CSV table of C-alpha atoms and ligand atoms in Angstrom, one decimal:
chain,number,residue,atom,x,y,z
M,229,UNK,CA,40.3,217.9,7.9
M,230,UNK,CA,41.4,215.1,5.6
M,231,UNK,CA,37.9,214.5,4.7
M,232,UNK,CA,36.5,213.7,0.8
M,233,UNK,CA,40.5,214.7,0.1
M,234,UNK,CA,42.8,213.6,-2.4
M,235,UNK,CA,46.6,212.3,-1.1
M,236,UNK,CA,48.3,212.9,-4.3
M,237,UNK,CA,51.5,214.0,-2.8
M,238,UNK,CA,53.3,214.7,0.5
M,239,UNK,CA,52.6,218.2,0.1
M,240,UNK,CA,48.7,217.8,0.4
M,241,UNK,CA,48.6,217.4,3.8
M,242,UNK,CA,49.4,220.5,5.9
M,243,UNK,CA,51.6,220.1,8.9
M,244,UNK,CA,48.1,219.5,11.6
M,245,UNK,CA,46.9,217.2,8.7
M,246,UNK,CA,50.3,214.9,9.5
M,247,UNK,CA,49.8,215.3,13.4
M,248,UNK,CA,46.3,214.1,12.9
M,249,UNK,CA,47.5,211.0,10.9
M,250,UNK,CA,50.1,210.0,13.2
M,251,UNK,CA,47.8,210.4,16.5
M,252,UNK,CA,44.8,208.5,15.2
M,253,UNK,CA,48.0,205.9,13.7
M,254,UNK,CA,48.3,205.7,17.2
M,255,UNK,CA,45.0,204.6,18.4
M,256,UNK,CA,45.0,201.9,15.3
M,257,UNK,CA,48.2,200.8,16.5
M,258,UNK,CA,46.5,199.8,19.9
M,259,UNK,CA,43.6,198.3,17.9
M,260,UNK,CA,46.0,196.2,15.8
M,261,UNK,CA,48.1,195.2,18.5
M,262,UNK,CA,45.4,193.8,20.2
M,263,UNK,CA,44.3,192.2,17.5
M,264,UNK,CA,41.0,194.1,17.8
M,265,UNK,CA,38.7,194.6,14.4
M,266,UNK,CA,36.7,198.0,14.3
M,267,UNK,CA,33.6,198.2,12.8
M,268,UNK,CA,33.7,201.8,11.6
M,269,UNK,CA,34.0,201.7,7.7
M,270,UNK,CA,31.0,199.0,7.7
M,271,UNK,CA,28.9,200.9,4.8
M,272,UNK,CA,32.1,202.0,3.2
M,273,UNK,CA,34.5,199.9,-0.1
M,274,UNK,CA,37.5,200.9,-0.7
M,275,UNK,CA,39.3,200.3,-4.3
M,276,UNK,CA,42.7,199.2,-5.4
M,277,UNK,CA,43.5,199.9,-8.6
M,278,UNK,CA,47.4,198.4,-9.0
M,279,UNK,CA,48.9,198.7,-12.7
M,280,UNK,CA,52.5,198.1,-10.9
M,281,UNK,CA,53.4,194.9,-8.5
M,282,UNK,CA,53.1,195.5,-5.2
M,283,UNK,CA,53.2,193.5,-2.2
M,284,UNK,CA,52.7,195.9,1.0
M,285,UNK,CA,51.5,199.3,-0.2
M,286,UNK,CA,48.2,197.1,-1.6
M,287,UNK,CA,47.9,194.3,1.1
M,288,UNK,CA,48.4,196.3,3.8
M,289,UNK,CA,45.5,199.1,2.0
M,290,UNK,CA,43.1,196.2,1.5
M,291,UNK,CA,44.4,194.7,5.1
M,292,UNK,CA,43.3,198.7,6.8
M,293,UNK,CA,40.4,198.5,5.7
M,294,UNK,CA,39.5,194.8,6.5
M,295,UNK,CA,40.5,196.0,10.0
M,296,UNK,CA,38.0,198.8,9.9
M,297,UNK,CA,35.6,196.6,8.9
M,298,UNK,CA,35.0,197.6,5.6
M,299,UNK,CA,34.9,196.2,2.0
M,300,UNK,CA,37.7,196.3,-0.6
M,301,UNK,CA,37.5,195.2,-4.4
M,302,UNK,CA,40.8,194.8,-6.0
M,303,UNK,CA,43.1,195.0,-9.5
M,304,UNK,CA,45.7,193.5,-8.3
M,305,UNK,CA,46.8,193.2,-12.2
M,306,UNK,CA,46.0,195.3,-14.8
M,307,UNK,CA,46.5,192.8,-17.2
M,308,UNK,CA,43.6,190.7,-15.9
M,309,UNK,CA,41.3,193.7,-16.4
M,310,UNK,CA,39.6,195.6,-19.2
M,311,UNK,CA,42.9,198.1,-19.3
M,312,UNK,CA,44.2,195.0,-21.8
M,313,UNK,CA,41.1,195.6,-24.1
M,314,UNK,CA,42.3,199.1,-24.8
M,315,UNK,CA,40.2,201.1,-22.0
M,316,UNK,CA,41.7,204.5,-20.8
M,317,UNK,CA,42.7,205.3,-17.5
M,318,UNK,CA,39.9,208.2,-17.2
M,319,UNK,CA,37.2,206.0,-18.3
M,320,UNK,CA,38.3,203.0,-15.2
M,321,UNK,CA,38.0,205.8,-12.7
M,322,UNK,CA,34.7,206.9,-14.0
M,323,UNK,CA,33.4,203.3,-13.5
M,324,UNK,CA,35.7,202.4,-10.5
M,325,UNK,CA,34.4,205.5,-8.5
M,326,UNK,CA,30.7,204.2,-8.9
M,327,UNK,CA,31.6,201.1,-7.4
M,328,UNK,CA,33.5,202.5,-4.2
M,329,UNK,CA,33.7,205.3,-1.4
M,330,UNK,CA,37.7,205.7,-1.9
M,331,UNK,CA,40.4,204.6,-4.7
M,332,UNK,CA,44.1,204.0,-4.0
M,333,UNK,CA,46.2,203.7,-7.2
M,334,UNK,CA,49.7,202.9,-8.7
M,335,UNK,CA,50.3,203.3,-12.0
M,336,UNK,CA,54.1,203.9,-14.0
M,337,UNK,CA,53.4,207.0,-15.2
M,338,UNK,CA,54.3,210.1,-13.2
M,339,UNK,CA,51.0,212.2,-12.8
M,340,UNK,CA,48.6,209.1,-13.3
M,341,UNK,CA,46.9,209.3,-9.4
M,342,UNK,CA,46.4,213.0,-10.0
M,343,UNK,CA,44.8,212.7,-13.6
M,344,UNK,CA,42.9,209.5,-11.6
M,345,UNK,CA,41.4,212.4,-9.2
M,346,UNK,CA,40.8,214.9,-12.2
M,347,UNK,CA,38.2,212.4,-13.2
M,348,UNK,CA,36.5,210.8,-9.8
M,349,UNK,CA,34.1,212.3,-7.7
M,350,UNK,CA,35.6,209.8,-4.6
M,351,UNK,CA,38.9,210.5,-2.9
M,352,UNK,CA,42.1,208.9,-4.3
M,353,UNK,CA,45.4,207.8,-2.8
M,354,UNK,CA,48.9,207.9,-4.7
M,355,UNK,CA,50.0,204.6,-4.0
M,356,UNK,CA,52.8,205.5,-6.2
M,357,UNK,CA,53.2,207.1,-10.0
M,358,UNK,CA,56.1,205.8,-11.5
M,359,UNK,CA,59.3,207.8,-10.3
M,360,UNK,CA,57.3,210.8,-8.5
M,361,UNK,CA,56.1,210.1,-5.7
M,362,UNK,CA,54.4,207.9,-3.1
M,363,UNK,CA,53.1,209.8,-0.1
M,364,UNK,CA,51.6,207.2,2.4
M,365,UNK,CA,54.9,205.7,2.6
M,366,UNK,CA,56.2,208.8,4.3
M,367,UNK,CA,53.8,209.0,6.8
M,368,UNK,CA,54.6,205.4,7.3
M,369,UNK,CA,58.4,206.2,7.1
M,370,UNK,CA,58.3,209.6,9.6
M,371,UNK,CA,56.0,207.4,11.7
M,372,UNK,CA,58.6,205.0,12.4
M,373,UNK,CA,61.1,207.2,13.0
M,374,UNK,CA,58.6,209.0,15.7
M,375,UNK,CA,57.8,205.9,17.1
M,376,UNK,CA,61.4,204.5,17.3
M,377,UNK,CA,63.7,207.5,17.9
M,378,UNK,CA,61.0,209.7,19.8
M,379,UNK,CA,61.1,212.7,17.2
M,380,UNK,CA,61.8,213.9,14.0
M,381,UNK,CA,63.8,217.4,14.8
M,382,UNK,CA,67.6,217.2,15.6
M,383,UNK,CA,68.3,213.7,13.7
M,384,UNK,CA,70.8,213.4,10.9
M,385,UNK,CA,68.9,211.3,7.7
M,386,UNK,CA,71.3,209.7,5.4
M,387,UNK,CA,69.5,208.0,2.0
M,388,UNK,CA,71.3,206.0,0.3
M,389,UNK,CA,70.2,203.9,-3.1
M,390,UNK,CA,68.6,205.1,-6.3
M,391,UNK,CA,67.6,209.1,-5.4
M,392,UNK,CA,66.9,209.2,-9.5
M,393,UNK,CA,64.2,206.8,-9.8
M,394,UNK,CA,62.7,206.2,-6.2
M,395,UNK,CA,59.6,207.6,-5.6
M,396,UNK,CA,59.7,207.0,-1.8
M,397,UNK,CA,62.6,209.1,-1.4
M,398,UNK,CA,61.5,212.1,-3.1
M,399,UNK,CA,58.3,212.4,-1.2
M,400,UNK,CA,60.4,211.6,2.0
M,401,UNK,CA,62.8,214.5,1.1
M,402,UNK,CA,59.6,216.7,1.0
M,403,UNK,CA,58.2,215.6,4.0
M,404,UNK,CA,61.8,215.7,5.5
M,405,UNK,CA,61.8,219.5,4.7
M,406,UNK,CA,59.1,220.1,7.3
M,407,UNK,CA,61.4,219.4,10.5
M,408,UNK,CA,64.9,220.6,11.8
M,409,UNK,CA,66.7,217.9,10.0
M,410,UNK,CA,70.0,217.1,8.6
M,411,UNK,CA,70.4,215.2,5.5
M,412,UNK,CA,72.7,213.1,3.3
M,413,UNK,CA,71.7,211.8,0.2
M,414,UNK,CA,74.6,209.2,-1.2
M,415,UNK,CA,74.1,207.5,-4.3
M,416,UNK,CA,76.1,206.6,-7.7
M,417,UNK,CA,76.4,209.5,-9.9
M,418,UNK,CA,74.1,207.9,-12.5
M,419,UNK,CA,71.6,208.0,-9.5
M,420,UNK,CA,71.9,211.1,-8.3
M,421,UNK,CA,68.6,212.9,-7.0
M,422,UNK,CA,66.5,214.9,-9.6
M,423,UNK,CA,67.4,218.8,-9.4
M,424,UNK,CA,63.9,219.9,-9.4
M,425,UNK,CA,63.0,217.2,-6.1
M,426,UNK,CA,66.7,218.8,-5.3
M,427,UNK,CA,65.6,222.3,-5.9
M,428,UNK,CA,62.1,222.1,-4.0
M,429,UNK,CA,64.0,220.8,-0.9
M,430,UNK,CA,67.0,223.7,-0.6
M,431,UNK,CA,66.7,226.2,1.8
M,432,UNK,CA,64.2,224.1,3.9
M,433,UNK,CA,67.3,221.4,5.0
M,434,UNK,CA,70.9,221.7,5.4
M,435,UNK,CA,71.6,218.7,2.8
M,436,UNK,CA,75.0,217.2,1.9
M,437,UNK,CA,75.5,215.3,-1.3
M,438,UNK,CA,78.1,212.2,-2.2
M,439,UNK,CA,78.7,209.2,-3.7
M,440,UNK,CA,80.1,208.1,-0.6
M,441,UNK,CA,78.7,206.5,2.4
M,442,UNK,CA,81.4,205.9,5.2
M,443,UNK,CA,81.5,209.3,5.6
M,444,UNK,CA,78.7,210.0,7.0
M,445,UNK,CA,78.1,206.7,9.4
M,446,UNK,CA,79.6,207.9,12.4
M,447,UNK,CA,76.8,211.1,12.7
M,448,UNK,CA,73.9,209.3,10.7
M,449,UNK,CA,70.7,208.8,13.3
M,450,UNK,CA,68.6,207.0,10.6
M,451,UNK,CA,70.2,205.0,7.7
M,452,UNK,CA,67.4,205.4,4.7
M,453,UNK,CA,68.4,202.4,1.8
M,454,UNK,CA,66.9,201.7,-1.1
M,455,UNK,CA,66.8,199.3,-3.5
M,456,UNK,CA,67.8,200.4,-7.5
M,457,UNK,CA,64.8,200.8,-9.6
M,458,UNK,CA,65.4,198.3,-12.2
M,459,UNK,CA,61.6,198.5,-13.8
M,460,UNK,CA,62.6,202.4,-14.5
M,461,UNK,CA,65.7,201.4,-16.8
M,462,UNK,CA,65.3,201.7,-20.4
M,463,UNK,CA,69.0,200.4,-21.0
M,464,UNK,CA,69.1,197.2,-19.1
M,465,UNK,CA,72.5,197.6,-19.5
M,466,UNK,CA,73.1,200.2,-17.4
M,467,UNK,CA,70.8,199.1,-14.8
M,468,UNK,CA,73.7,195.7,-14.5
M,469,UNK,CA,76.5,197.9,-14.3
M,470,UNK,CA,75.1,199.6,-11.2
M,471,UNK,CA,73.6,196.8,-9.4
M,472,UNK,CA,76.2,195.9,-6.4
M,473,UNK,CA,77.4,199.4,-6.2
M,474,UNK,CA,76.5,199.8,-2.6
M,475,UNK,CA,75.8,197.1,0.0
M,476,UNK,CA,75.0,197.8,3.7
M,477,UNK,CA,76.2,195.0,5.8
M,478,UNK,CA,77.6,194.4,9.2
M,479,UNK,CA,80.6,196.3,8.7
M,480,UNK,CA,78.8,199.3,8.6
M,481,UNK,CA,76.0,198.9,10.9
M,482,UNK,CA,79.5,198.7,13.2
M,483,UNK,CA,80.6,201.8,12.0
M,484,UNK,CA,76.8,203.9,12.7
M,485,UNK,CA,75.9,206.1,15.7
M,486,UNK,CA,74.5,203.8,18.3
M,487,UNK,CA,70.8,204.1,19.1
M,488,UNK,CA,71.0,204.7,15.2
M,489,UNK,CA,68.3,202.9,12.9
M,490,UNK,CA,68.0,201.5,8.9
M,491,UNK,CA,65.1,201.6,7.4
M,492,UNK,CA,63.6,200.4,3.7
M,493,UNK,CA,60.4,201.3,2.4
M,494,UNK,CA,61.3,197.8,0.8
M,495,UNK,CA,61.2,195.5,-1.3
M,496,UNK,CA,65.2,195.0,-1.2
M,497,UNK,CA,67.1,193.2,-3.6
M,498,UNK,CA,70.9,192.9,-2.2
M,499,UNK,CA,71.4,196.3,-0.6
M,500,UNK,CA,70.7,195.1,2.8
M,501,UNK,CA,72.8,191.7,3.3
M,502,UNK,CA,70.4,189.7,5.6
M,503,UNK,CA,73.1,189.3,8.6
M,504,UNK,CA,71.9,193.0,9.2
M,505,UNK,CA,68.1,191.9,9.7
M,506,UNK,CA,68.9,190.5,13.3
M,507,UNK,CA,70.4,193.7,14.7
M,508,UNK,CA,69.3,195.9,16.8
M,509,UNK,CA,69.3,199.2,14.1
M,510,UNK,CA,67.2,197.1,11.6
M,511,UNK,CA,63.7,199.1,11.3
M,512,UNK,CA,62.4,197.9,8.2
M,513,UNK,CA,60.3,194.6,8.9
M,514,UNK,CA,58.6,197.1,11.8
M,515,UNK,CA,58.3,200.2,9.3
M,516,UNK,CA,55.9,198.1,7.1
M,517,UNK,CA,54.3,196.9,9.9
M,518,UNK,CA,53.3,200.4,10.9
M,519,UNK,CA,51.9,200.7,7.2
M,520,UNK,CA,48.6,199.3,8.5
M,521,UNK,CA,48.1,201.4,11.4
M,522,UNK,CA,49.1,205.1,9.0
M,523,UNK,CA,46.4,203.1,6.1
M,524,UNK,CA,43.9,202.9,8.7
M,525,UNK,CA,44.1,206.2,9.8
M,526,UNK,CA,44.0,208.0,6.6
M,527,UNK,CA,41.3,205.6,5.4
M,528,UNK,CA,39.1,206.5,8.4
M,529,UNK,CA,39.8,210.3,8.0
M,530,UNK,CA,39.5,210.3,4.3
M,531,UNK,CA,36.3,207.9,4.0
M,532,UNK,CA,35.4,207.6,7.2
M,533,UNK,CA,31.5,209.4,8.5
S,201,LIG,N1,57.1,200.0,0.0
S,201,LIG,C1,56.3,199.7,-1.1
S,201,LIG,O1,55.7,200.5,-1.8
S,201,LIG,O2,56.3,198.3,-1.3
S,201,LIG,P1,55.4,197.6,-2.4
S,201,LIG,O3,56.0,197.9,-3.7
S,201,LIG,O4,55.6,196.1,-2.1
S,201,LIG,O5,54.0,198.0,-2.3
């Protein structure tokens, strides 16, 4: 189904497409937890092409397909490529998808991984374009949450964080919209969630909006943080001002739902104060670890014979 296709956004994948991932995530998951290499992606490279920092949407990519037993080749930097020399995106994917069977991209401009897959003949993967969106981590995030709480339907979401700027929320909200979910986004007001990601969302969940959290611990199933985009700012000024405005730490891990979760697509900054990472709600270390069984899968369905 996912074959020779593009994962640009959430909404590329149709609702068997996402049941698909998450059951063959599941046979990976044996594979890695067993430490087991495959050997089906043998003939196959796969591509990174980063232009932003990364440290698990890449390595855990290049780590998939390792575990497959395939090839990767890598730009971990863009700066230590022919980018610096002047060269346009179109023309690196023209080359790029000569050299490989699949590309996986992140770039800061919104709309770079779909103008990437305007101009290659190979499948590419949105590994994130600048505030829009970053799909795999979805299926990684609604993974966990399947994995840990059983199912998706009937849970209360609350995101907390920067809903302006972060990419992994707005392609969560959109995968979000597919199941019988409640949801709270809380944020500053300068952070406050895009009304077109806003407007794309209503009518499909019952969503409730503040700039306050406590409200909402007592009935939250899964606490969503994340961290202030600070590389988005253009006014570093503003960006100081709003670091520090939220904090989760054991206080209100007391004051959640028990059996209730955190996660963070991560990196985090000083949202999550580290006394939190030895309870029993904190998800996030084991959310990233299931990034390399959802990579695997989607490589193997995209790429794969
Ligand atoms: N979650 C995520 O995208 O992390 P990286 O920026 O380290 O890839």
């Amino acid at each position: 189904m996912l074959k020779n296709r593009s994962i640009i956004s959430i909404s590329d994948l149709s609702d068997e497409d996402m049941n698909e991932v998450f059951s063959q995530a599941d046979r990976m998951l044996e594979n890695v937890n067993a430490g087991k290499k495959m050997n089906i992606m043998s003939s196959k490279i796969l591509a990174t092409l980063f232009y932003e920092p990364s440290t698990r949407t890449r390595l855990s990519f290049e780590s998939s397909m390792q575990r497959l037993g395939g090839s990767v080749i890598s730009m971990a930097d863009s700066k230590t490529s022919s980018t610096i020399k002047g060269e346009t995106l179109a023309d690196t994917i023209r080359i790029v998808e000569s050299y490989s069977d699949i590309i996986v991209i992140r770039h800061p401009l919104e709309g770079a991984a779909l103008l990437a897959s305007r101009f290659s003949s190979k499948p590419v993967i949105n590994a994130g374009d600048g505030s829009g969106e970053h799909p795999t981590q979805t299926l990684i995030d609604l993974y966990t949450v399947r994995k840990e709480l059983g199912s998706i339907d009937g849970k209360t979401v609350t995101i907390i964080g920067d809903l302006k700027y972060g990419r992994t929320v707005h392609s969560l909200l959109s995968g979000l919209s597919r199941f019988d979910v409640e949801v709270n986004l809380v944020s500053p007001e300068n952070l406050a969630i895009p009304k077109h990601v806003y407007n794309d969302v209503l009518g499909k969940l019952d969503i409730h909006v503040s700039t306050s959290l406590d409200e909402f611990l007592g009935e939250t199933d899964i606490l969503y943080v994340t961290r202030i985009q600070k590389e988005r700012f253009t006014d570093k000024n503003e960006y100081a001002k709003l670091i520090g405005s939220y904090k989760i730490t054991s206080k209100e891990v007391q004051k959640l739902k028990p059996g209730s979760i955190i996660m963070h697509p991560l990196p985090r900054v000083d949202e999550i104060s580290p006394e939190v990472d030895n309870t029993k709600a904190a998800k996030y270390f084991k959310q990233a670890y299931y990034g390399v069984p959802i990579r695997m899968a989607l490589i193997s369905m995209i790429a794969g014979d």
